[in-house]
Amino acid sequence: MAGSSGIRCLLMRGGTSKGAYFLASDLPADPGERDDLLLRIMGTPDPRQIDGLGGAHPLTSKVAVVSPSADDAADVDYLFLQLGVDEAFVTDRQNCGNILAGVGPFAVERGLVRAGDERTDVRIRMVNSDSIATASFATPGGIVDYDGDLPIDGVPGTAGAIPLDFEGTAGSSTGALFPTGNTRDRIAGVEVTCVDNGMPSVLIRAADLGVVGDEAPAALEADAELAARLAEIRLAAAEAMGMGDVSGATVPKLVLLSPPTSGGVVSTRSFLPVRAHTSIGVLGALTVGAGALAPGSVADGVAVLPEPGTPFRIEHPTGYFDVDVALTETDHGWDVARSSALRTARKIFDGTVFPRPRR
Ligand code: NQM
């Protein structure tokens, strides 16, 4: 149990992110106590997170809390928690498809799911959005094998493929794929597409904000004028998406779109929402994919659409993200017919973590 005696923890790279994975039963049941403990484990608040596990970036200040599921449709429940780096917050208001990639292997490592002889499918209820994802990974002889030959951009080398299939991602945080009821709106003086295929996001043409869209994440982060404009658009767009006042929240995300330069459908620069993403999130990419496919969105004239029904690539600062997204038109507008992506994960460390003492 929690305390200065240490807590059982598995550190894992999930996709292009890194996080601490815990069994819910190893953490305090009270959310306030749990969050206080996690902040002390990660070394938050501190820009360097020098006294904890965090890696000084939102993409490496993440936590997965995993437990057996009471839902017949799932094997395990996965609660994702995003921690601040220099600010002391813990939020369950967003999901994370990168950290999701490690949840199935973690469930096997901890004995929550019995592995098959070759591969294992784990049905995961994503508690944050109350939707289901199925992850499949290699378990030769009943042991998780993280190795393999799949490269993913943003991670050096290769690892074993973990296909992720999502159900019910459309509107998972806002209630609708296009939460304003439109595929394009004019908000705070700029055209945007507000879309939520698992990650509520505001898509904006980079050119409309005076940038090219091929800048390095650090250069975009350093642009104070751009940051102020993005913050203004985000607050106004979130109101229009029914999300209320999102000051201090990590959603909705912002994504700048520009024409593809190397064979993808569209080029992206995403914001988390203040720090710039070094690649793109999983649900983030599936959300951009859904937005780009919708007729009339701000991607019109920017994106080069794929053959209908075929998987496609979203370009990001460190390469590509391959997604398989298809939309279907219903009586009440656009819905998502298919959402899946390929990731990898790697167990880095399994042991006992010692939280910084309370001050
Ligand atoms: O969109 C970062 C990440 C993410 C989220 C963020 C993610 C997703 O890359 O599914 O994976 O947008 O906060 O880890």
PDB file of N, CA and C in Angstrom, residues 11-21 39 42-49 53-64 78 80-87 89-91 94-99 199 217 221 248-251 253 270-281:
ATOM      1  N   LEU A  11       7.493   0.892 -15.001  1.00  0.00           N
ATOM      2  CA  LEU A  11       7.724   2.026 -15.893  1.00  0.00           C
ATOM      3  C   LEU A  11       7.765   1.487 -17.315  1.00  0.00           C
ATOM      4  N   MET A  12       6.968   2.099 -18.171  1.00  0.00           N
ATOM      5  CA  MET A  12       6.831   1.548 -19.527  1.00  0.00           C
ATOM      6  C   MET A  12       6.803   2.677 -20.540  1.00  0.00           C
ATOM      7  N   ARG A  13       7.445   2.437 -21.691  1.00  0.00           N
ATOM      8  CA  ARG A  13       7.178   3.299 -22.841  1.00  0.00           C
ATOM      9  C   ARG A  13       5.926   2.778 -23.506  1.00  0.00           C
ATOM     10  N   GLY A  14       4.958   3.657 -23.687  1.00  0.00           N
ATOM     11  CA  GLY A  14       3.753   3.300 -24.433  1.00  0.00           C
ATOM     12  C   GLY A  14       3.735   4.196 -25.662  1.00  0.00           C
ATOM     13  N   GLY A  15       3.924   3.629 -26.861  1.00  0.00           N
ATOM     14  CA  GLY A  15       3.989   4.440 -28.076  1.00  0.00           C
ATOM     15  C   GLY A  15       5.104   5.462 -27.954  1.00  0.00           C
ATOM     16  N   THR A  16       4.769   6.735 -28.172  1.00  0.00           N
ATOM     17  CA  THR A  16       5.784   7.798 -28.101  1.00  0.00           C
ATOM     18  C   THR A  16       5.749   8.503 -26.750  1.00  0.00           C
ATOM     19  N   SER A  17       5.103   7.886 -25.765  1.00  0.00           N
ATOM     20  CA  SER A  17       5.067   8.463 -24.415  1.00  0.00           C
ATOM     21  C   SER A  17       5.675   7.477 -23.422  1.00  0.00           C
ATOM     22  N   LYS A  18       5.828   7.950 -22.199  1.00  0.00           N
ATOM     23  CA  LYS A  18       6.382   7.070 -21.158  1.00  0.00           C
ATOM     24  C   LYS A  18       5.595   7.331 -19.884  1.00  0.00           C
ATOM     25  N   GLY A  19       5.276   6.261 -19.146  1.00  0.00           N
ATOM     26  CA  GLY A  19       4.473   6.473 -17.951  1.00  0.00           C
ATOM     27  C   GLY A  19       4.710   5.423 -16.889  1.00  0.00           C
ATOM     28  N   ALA A  20       4.202   5.716 -15.706  1.00  0.00           N
ATOM     29  CA  ALA A  20       4.250   4.788 -14.578  1.00  0.00           C
ATOM     30  C   ALA A  20       2.915   4.053 -14.541  1.00  0.00           C
ATOM     31  N   TYR A  21       2.984   2.717 -14.516  1.00  0.00           N
ATOM     32  CA  TYR A  21       1.778   1.875 -14.515  1.00  0.00           C
ATOM     33  C   TYR A  21       1.624   1.264 -13.123  1.00  0.00           C
ATOM     34  N   LEU A  39       1.928  12.730  -7.485  1.00  0.00           N
ATOM     35  CA  LEU A  39       2.736  13.949  -7.692  1.00  0.00           C
ATOM     36  C   LEU A  39       4.108  13.764  -7.050  1.00  0.00           C
ATOM     37  N   MET A  42       6.213  11.339  -9.189  1.00  0.00           N
ATOM     38  CA  MET A  42       6.696  11.892 -10.460  1.00  0.00           C
ATOM     39  C   MET A  42       7.684  13.038 -10.272  1.00  0.00           C
ATOM     40  N   GLY A  43       7.699  13.644  -9.057  1.00  0.00           N
ATOM     41  CA  GLY A  43       8.581  14.795  -8.854  1.00  0.00           C
ATOM     42  C   GLY A  43       7.968  16.100  -9.313  1.00  0.00           C
ATOM     43  N   THR A  44       6.636  16.152  -9.369  1.00  0.00           N
ATOM     44  CA  THR A  44       5.888  17.354  -9.738  1.00  0.00           C
ATOM     45  C   THR A  44       5.504  18.096  -8.450  1.00  0.00           C
ATOM     46  N   PRO A  45       5.550  19.439  -8.355  1.00  0.00           N
ATOM     47  CA  PRO A  45       5.902  20.373  -9.417  1.00  0.00           C
ATOM     48  C   PRO A  45       7.387  20.710  -9.413  1.00  0.00           C
ATOM     49  N   ASP A  46       7.968  20.643 -10.599  1.00  0.00           N
ATOM     50  CA  ASP A  46       9.372  21.026 -10.783  1.00  0.00           C
ATOM     51  C   ASP A  46       9.654  20.902 -12.282  1.00  0.00           C
ATOM     52  N   PRO A  47      10.142  21.956 -12.926  1.00  0.00           N
ATOM     53  CA  PRO A  47      10.361  21.869 -14.379  1.00  0.00           C
ATOM     54  C   PRO A  47      11.281  20.724 -14.779  1.00  0.00           C
ATOM     55  N   ARG A  48      12.174  20.287 -13.862  1.00  0.00           N
ATOM     56  CA  ARG A  48      13.074  19.158 -14.200  1.00  0.00           C
ATOM     57  C   ARG A  48      12.576  17.845 -13.615  1.00  0.00           C
ATOM     58  N   GLN A  49      11.590  17.878 -12.773  1.00  0.00           N
ATOM     59  CA  GLN A  49      11.093  16.665 -12.074  1.00  0.00           C
ATOM     60  C   GLN A  49      12.279  15.853 -11.542  1.00  0.00           C
ATOM     61  N   LEU A  53      10.076  10.327 -10.975  1.00  0.00           N
ATOM     62  CA  LEU A  53      10.180   9.541 -12.207  1.00  0.00           C
ATOM     63  C   LEU A  53       9.922  10.344 -13.474  1.00  0.00           C
ATOM     64  N   GLY A  54       9.249  11.489 -13.364  1.00  0.00           N
ATOM     65  CA  GLY A  54       8.828  12.250 -14.552  1.00  0.00           C
ATOM     66  C   GLY A  54      10.014  12.690 -15.382  1.00  0.00           C
ATOM     67  N   GLY A  55       9.782  12.874 -16.670  1.00  0.00           N
ATOM     68  CA  GLY A  55      10.860  13.195 -17.603  1.00  0.00           C
ATOM     69  C   GLY A  55      10.851  14.633 -18.073  1.00  0.00           C
ATOM     70  N   ALA A  56      10.264  15.555 -17.272  1.00  0.00           N
ATOM     71  CA  ALA A  56      10.308  16.992 -17.567  1.00  0.00           C
ATOM     72  C   ALA A  56       9.537  17.387 -18.823  1.00  0.00           C
ATOM     73  N   HIS A  57       8.539  16.604 -19.184  1.00  0.00           N
ATOM     74  CA  HIS A  57       7.671  16.939 -20.332  1.00  0.00           C
ATOM     75  C   HIS A  57       6.318  16.275 -20.059  1.00  0.00           C
ATOM     76  N   PRO A  58       5.214  16.891 -20.532  1.00  0.00           N
ATOM     77  CA  PRO A  58       3.911  16.222 -20.317  1.00  0.00           C
ATOM     78  C   PRO A  58       3.868  14.804 -20.887  1.00  0.00           C
ATOM     79  N   LEU A  59       4.637  14.543 -21.963  1.00  0.00           N
ATOM     80  CA  LEU A  59       4.590  13.208 -22.583  1.00  0.00           C
ATOM     81  C   LEU A  59       5.270  12.140 -21.739  1.00  0.00           C
ATOM     82  N   THR A  60       6.013  12.575 -20.716  1.00  0.00           N
ATOM     83  CA  THR A  60       6.682  11.617 -19.835  1.00  0.00           C
ATOM     84  C   THR A  60       6.272  11.858 -18.382  1.00  0.00           C
ATOM     85  N   SER A  61       5.070  12.427 -18.213  1.00  0.00           N
ATOM     86  CA  SER A  61       4.542  12.663 -16.866  1.00  0.00           C
ATOM     87  C   SER A  61       3.127  12.076 -16.808  1.00  0.00           C
ATOM     88  N   LYS A  62       3.075  10.778 -17.124  1.00  0.00           N
ATOM     89  CA  LYS A  62       1.788  10.107 -17.332  1.00  0.00           C
ATOM     90  C   LYS A  62       1.672   8.882 -16.441  1.00  0.00           C
ATOM     91  N   VAL A  63       0.427   8.547 -16.097  1.00  0.00           N
ATOM     92  CA  VAL A  63       0.185   7.405 -15.201  1.00  0.00           C
ATOM     93  C   VAL A  63      -0.987   6.575 -15.727  1.00  0.00           C
ATOM     94  N   ALA A  64      -0.830   5.260 -15.655  1.00  0.00           N
ATOM     95  CA  ALA A  64      -1.940   4.339 -15.939  1.00  0.00           C
ATOM     96  C   ALA A  64      -2.293   3.612 -14.649  1.00  0.00           C
ATOM     97  N   TYR A  78      -8.812   0.773 -17.438  1.00  0.00           N
ATOM     98  CA  TYR A  78      -7.596   1.611 -17.518  1.00  0.00           C
ATOM     99  C   TYR A  78      -8.011   3.064 -17.285  1.00  0.00           C
ATOM    100  N   PHE A  80      -6.520   6.708 -17.105  1.00  0.00           N
ATOM    101  CA  PHE A  80      -5.324   7.479 -17.454  1.00  0.00           C
ATOM    102  C   PHE A  80      -5.299   8.770 -16.638  1.00  0.00           C
ATOM    103  N   LEU A  81      -4.126   9.089 -16.089  1.00  0.00           N
ATOM    104  CA  LEU A  81      -3.965  10.349 -15.355  1.00  0.00           C
ATOM    105  C   LEU A  81      -2.798  11.129 -15.955  1.00  0.00           C
ATOM    106  N   GLN A  82      -3.083  12.362 -16.351  1.00  0.00           N
ATOM    107  CA  GLN A  82      -2.025  13.253 -16.830  1.00  0.00           C
ATOM    108  C   GLN A  82      -1.588  14.116 -15.661  1.00  0.00           C
ATOM    109  N   LEU A  83      -0.263  14.118 -15.397  1.00  0.00           N
ATOM    110  CA  LEU A  83       0.269  14.965 -14.332  1.00  0.00           C
ATOM    111  C   LEU A  83       0.935  16.184 -14.943  1.00  0.00           C
ATOM    112  N   GLY A  84       0.901  17.288 -14.208  1.00  0.00           N
ATOM    113  CA  GLY A  84       1.649  18.459 -14.625  1.00  0.00           C
ATOM    114  C   GLY A  84       3.127  18.209 -14.431  1.00  0.00           C
ATOM    115  N   VAL A  85       3.942  19.100 -14.985  1.00  0.00           N
ATOM    116  CA  VAL A  85       5.393  19.027 -14.795  1.00  0.00           C
ATOM    117  C   VAL A  85       5.790  20.091 -13.774  1.00  0.00           C
ATOM    118  N   ASP A  86       5.664  21.361 -14.157  1.00  0.00           N
ATOM    119  CA  ASP A  86       5.995  22.421 -13.193  1.00  0.00           C
ATOM    120  C   ASP A  86       4.779  22.906 -12.421  1.00  0.00           C
ATOM    121  N   GLU A  87       3.611  22.396 -12.760  1.00  0.00           N
ATOM    122  CA  GLU A  87       2.404  22.748 -12.005  1.00  0.00           C
ATOM    123  C   GLU A  87       1.860  21.485 -11.353  1.00  0.00           C
ATOM    124  N   PHE A  89      -0.714  19.454 -10.790  1.00  0.00           N
ATOM    125  CA  PHE A  89      -2.073  18.984 -11.060  1.00  0.00           C
ATOM    126  C   PHE A  89      -2.052  17.550 -11.552  1.00  0.00           C
ATOM    127  N   VAL A  90      -3.172  16.884 -11.320  1.00  0.00           N
ATOM    128  CA  VAL A  90      -3.397  15.532 -11.854  1.00  0.00           C
ATOM    129  C   VAL A  90      -4.790  15.579 -12.455  1.00  0.00           C
ATOM    130  N   THR A  91      -4.928  15.206 -13.732  1.00  0.00           N
ATOM    131  CA  THR A  91      -6.249  15.280 -14.332  1.00  0.00           C
ATOM    132  C   THR A  91      -6.625  13.969 -15.012  1.00  0.00           C
ATOM    133  N   GLN A  94      -8.622  13.760 -19.723  1.00  0.00           N
ATOM    134  CA  GLN A  94      -8.290  13.315 -21.080  1.00  0.00           C
ATOM    135  C   GLN A  94      -7.860  11.861 -21.056  1.00  0.00           C
ATOM    136  N   ASN A  95      -7.852  11.272 -22.219  1.00  0.00           N
ATOM    137  CA  ASN A  95      -7.431   9.898 -22.392  1.00  0.00           C
ATOM    138  C   ASN A  95      -6.027   9.882 -22.994  1.00  0.00           C
ATOM    139  N   CYS A  96      -5.399   8.733 -23.109  1.00  0.00           N
ATOM    140  CA  CYS A  96      -4.095   8.670 -23.786  1.00  0.00           C
ATOM    141  C   CYS A  96      -3.936   7.322 -24.468  1.00  0.00           C
ATOM    142  N   GLY A  97      -3.915   7.364 -25.796  1.00  0.00           N
ATOM    143  CA  GLY A  97      -3.793   6.139 -26.580  1.00  0.00           C
ATOM    144  C   GLY A  97      -2.371   5.609 -26.627  1.00  0.00           C
ATOM    145  N   ASN A  98      -1.384   6.470 -26.354  1.00  0.00           N
ATOM    146  CA  ASN A  98      -0.007   5.975 -26.322  1.00  0.00           C
ATOM    147  C   ASN A  98       0.219   5.129 -25.071  1.00  0.00           C
ATOM    148  N   ILE A  99      -0.164   5.671 -23.919  1.00  0.00           N
ATOM    149  CA  ILE A  99      -0.012   4.892 -22.677  1.00  0.00           C
ATOM    150  C   ILE A  99      -0.895   3.634 -22.738  1.00  0.00           C
ATOM    151  N   MET A 199     -10.213  12.349 -28.786  1.00  0.00           N
ATOM    152  CA  MET A 199      -9.417  13.423 -28.195  1.00  0.00           C
ATOM    153  C   MET A 199      -9.997  14.746 -28.684  1.00  0.00           C
ATOM    154  N   PRO A 217       8.828  21.842 -33.077  1.00  0.00           N
ATOM    155  CA  PRO A 217       7.978  22.091 -31.898  1.00  0.00           C
ATOM    156  C   PRO A 217       8.558  23.179 -30.986  1.00  0.00           C
ATOM    157  N   GLU A 221       6.749  26.623 -29.728  1.00  0.00           N
ATOM    158  CA  GLU A 221       6.556  26.894 -28.289  1.00  0.00           C
ATOM    159  C   GLU A 221       7.113  28.256 -27.902  1.00  0.00           C
ATOM    160  N   GLY A 248      -6.594  25.999 -17.693  1.00  0.00           N
ATOM    161  CA  GLY A 248      -5.904  25.039 -16.819  1.00  0.00           C
ATOM    162  C   GLY A 248      -6.162  23.590 -17.183  1.00  0.00           C
ATOM    163  N   ALA A 249      -7.103  23.303 -18.099  1.00  0.00           N
ATOM    164  CA  ALA A 249      -7.369  21.907 -18.486  1.00  0.00           C
ATOM    165  C   ALA A 249      -6.440  21.510 -19.636  1.00  0.00           C
ATOM    166  N   THR A 250      -6.271  20.199 -19.838  1.00  0.00           N
ATOM    167  CA  THR A 250      -5.368  19.752 -20.908  1.00  0.00           C
ATOM    168  C   THR A 250      -6.117  19.486 -22.214  1.00  0.00           C
ATOM    169  N   VAL A 251      -7.439  19.566 -22.178  1.00  0.00           N
ATOM    170  CA  VAL A 251      -8.242  19.433 -23.396  1.00  0.00           C
ATOM    171  C   VAL A 251      -9.147  20.653 -23.521  1.00  0.00           C
ATOM    172  N   LYS A 253      -7.247  19.819 -27.295  1.00  0.00           N
ATOM    173  CA  LYS A 253      -5.929  20.039 -27.884  1.00  0.00           C
ATOM    174  C   LYS A 253      -6.095  20.967 -29.077  1.00  0.00           C
ATOM    175  N   SER A 270       0.841  19.647 -33.112  1.00  0.00           N
ATOM    176  CA  SER A 270      -0.172  19.596 -32.049  1.00  0.00           C
ATOM    177  C   SER A 270       0.347  20.249 -30.785  1.00  0.00           C
ATOM    178  N   PHE A 271      -0.566  20.753 -30.006  1.00  0.00           N
ATOM    179  CA  PHE A 271      -0.230  21.393 -28.730  1.00  0.00           C
ATOM    180  C   PHE A 271      -0.984  20.681 -27.610  1.00  0.00           C
ATOM    181  N   LEU A 272      -0.338  20.540 -26.458  1.00  0.00           N
ATOM    182  CA  LEU A 272      -0.820  19.631 -25.391  1.00  0.00           C
ATOM    183  C   LEU A 272      -1.631  20.225 -24.232  1.00  0.00           C
ATOM    184  N   PRO A 273      -2.050  21.428 -24.103  1.00  0.00           N
ATOM    185  CA  PRO A 273      -2.211  22.379 -25.199  1.00  0.00           C
ATOM    186  C   PRO A 273      -1.173  23.502 -25.207  1.00  0.00           C
ATOM    187  N   VAL A 274      -0.221  23.518 -24.247  1.00  0.00           N
ATOM    188  CA  VAL A 274       0.756  24.615 -24.265  1.00  0.00           C
ATOM    189  C   VAL A 274       2.058  24.110 -24.876  1.00  0.00           C
ATOM    190  N   ARG A 275       2.624  23.043 -24.305  1.00  0.00           N
ATOM    191  CA  ARG A 275       3.820  22.444 -24.908  1.00  0.00           C
ATOM    192  C   ARG A 275       3.443  21.827 -26.251  1.00  0.00           C
ATOM    193  N   ALA A 276       4.379  21.912 -27.198  1.00  0.00           N
ATOM    194  CA  ALA A 276       4.107  21.326 -28.516  1.00  0.00           C
ATOM    195  C   ALA A 276       4.477  19.844 -28.498  1.00  0.00           C
ATOM    196  N   HIS A 277       3.651  19.036 -29.135  1.00  0.00           N
ATOM    197  CA  HIS A 277       3.898  17.588 -29.209  1.00  0.00           C
ATOM    198  C   HIS A 277       5.087  17.346 -30.134  1.00  0.00           C
ATOM    199  N   THR A 278       5.958  16.389 -29.740  1.00  0.00           N
ATOM    200  CA  THR A 278       7.086  16.057 -30.610  1.00  0.00           C
ATOM    201  C   THR A 278       6.647  15.108 -31.730  1.00  0.00           C
ATOM    202  N   SER A 279       5.475  14.484 -31.585  1.00  0.00           N
ATOM    203  CA  SER A 279       4.916  13.695 -32.691  1.00  0.00           C
ATOM    204  C   SER A 279       3.413  14.018 -32.744  1.00  0.00           C
ATOM    205  N   ILE A 280       2.564  13.047 -32.409  1.00  0.00           N
ATOM    206  CA  ILE A 280       1.122  13.313 -32.267  1.00  0.00           C
ATOM    207  C   ILE A 280       0.556  12.175 -31.430  1.00  0.00           C
ATOM    208  N   GLY A 281      -0.482  12.446 -30.653  1.00  0.00           N
ATOM    209  CA  GLY A 281      -1.112  11.399 -29.850  1.00  0.00           C
ATOM    210  C   GLY A 281      -1.852  10.399 -30.738  1.00  0.00           C
TER     211      GLY A 281
END
